[in-house]
Coordinates of C-alpha atoms in Angstrom, one line a residue:
X1 CA -23.7 1.8 -63.4
X2 CA -24.4 1.8 -67.1
X3 CA -27.9 2.0 -68.7
X4 CA -28.9 1.9 -72.4
X5 CA -30.6 4.8 -74.1
X6 CA -33.7 2.6 -74.5
X7 CA -34.0 2.0 -70.7
X8 CA -33.4 5.7 -69.7
X9 CA -37.1 6.6 -70.1
X10 CA -38.1 3.8 -67.7
X11 CA -35.5 5.0 -65.1
X12 CA -36.8 8.6 -65.3
X13 CA -40.4 7.5 -65.0
X14 CA -39.6 5.3 -62.0
X15 CA -38.8 8.4 -60.0
X16 CA -42.6 9.0 -59.6
X17 CA -42.1 12.8 -59.1
X18 CA -38.9 12.6 -56.9
X19 CA -36.0 14.9 -57.7
X20 CA -33.2 13.6 -60.0
X21 CA -30.3 15.2 -61.8
X22 CA -29.1 14.7 -65.4
X23 CA -26.5 15.8 -67.9
X24 CA -27.2 16.1 -71.6
X25 CA -25.9 17.8 -74.8
X26 CA -28.1 20.8 -75.7
X27 CA -29.1 21.6 -79.3
X28 CA -26.3 24.1 -79.6
X29 CA -23.7 21.5 -78.6
X30 CA -23.0 22.7 -75.0
X31 CA -23.3 20.4 -71.9
X32 CA -26.3 21.1 -69.6
X33 CA -26.6 19.9 -66.0
X34 CA -30.1 19.9 -64.6
X35 CA -31.9 19.1 -61.4
X36 CA -35.4 18.2 -62.3
X37 CA -38.6 16.3 -61.4
X38 CA -41.6 14.9 -63.1
X39 CA -45.3 15.4 -62.3
X40 CA -45.3 19.1 -61.5
X41 CA -48.7 20.7 -62.4
X42 CA -47.8 24.2 -61.3
X43 CA -48.0 27.1 -63.8
X44 CA -49.8 25.2 -66.5
X45 CA -51.3 27.6 -69.1
X46 CA -52.9 25.1 -71.5
X47 CA -50.3 25.4 -74.2
X48 CA -49.4 22.6 -76.6
X49 CA -46.8 20.1 -75.4
X50 CA -44.3 19.1 -78.1
X51 CA -43.6 15.6 -76.6
X52 CA -44.3 12.5 -78.5
X53 CA -42.9 9.0 -78.7
X54 CA -41.3 9.8 -82.0
X55 CA -39.0 12.6 -80.8
X56 CA -37.8 11.1 -77.5
X57 CA -38.4 14.2 -75.4
X58 CA -39.4 14.2 -71.8
X59 CA -40.9 17.3 -70.2
X60 CA -39.6 18.0 -66.7
X61 CA -39.7 20.8 -64.1
X62 CA -36.3 22.4 -63.8
X63 CA -35.8 23.0 -60.0
X64 CA -33.2 25.6 -60.3
X65 CA -34.7 27.7 -63.2
X66 CA -38.3 27.3 -61.9
X67 CA -39.8 26.3 -65.2
X68 CA -40.6 23.5 -67.6
X69 CA -37.8 22.2 -69.8
X70 CA -37.4 19.3 -72.2
X71 CA -34.8 16.6 -72.0
X72 CA -33.8 14.9 -75.2
X73 CA -33.2 11.3 -74.3
X74 CA -31.0 10.7 -77.4
X75 CA -28.4 13.2 -76.1
X76 CA -28.5 12.2 -72.5
X77 CA -25.1 11.4 -71.1
X78 CA -25.6 10.9 -67.3
X79 CA -28.4 10.5 -64.8
X80 CA -28.5 10.4 -61.0
X81 CA -31.6 8.9 -59.4
X82 CA -32.0 8.1 -55.7
X83 CA -28.2 8.3 -55.2
X84 CA -27.4 5.9 -58.0
X85 CA -25.4 7.4 -60.9
X86 CA -26.1 6.0 -64.3
X87 CA -23.8 6.4 -67.4
X88 CA -25.9 6.4 -70.5
X89 CA -24.4 4.2 -73.3

């Protein structure tokens, strides 16, 4: 199934904290696969979050690394939510 870059944010937010996987291009140009989820409040230290509507970043909890990571929605290539695989176009 294909989804536009503008709808990807809605698809990720529709998980409501359930686990999803994604693939994106990192800043250095390499491909990254991640299993993540939203809404994790563990290990918060009160630092500043760099996410805003302008930079199209989403903060998620990386299940395999056990830490917070940011996904850049403009470099997202694939997303799998609730067994449905989305190709980002």
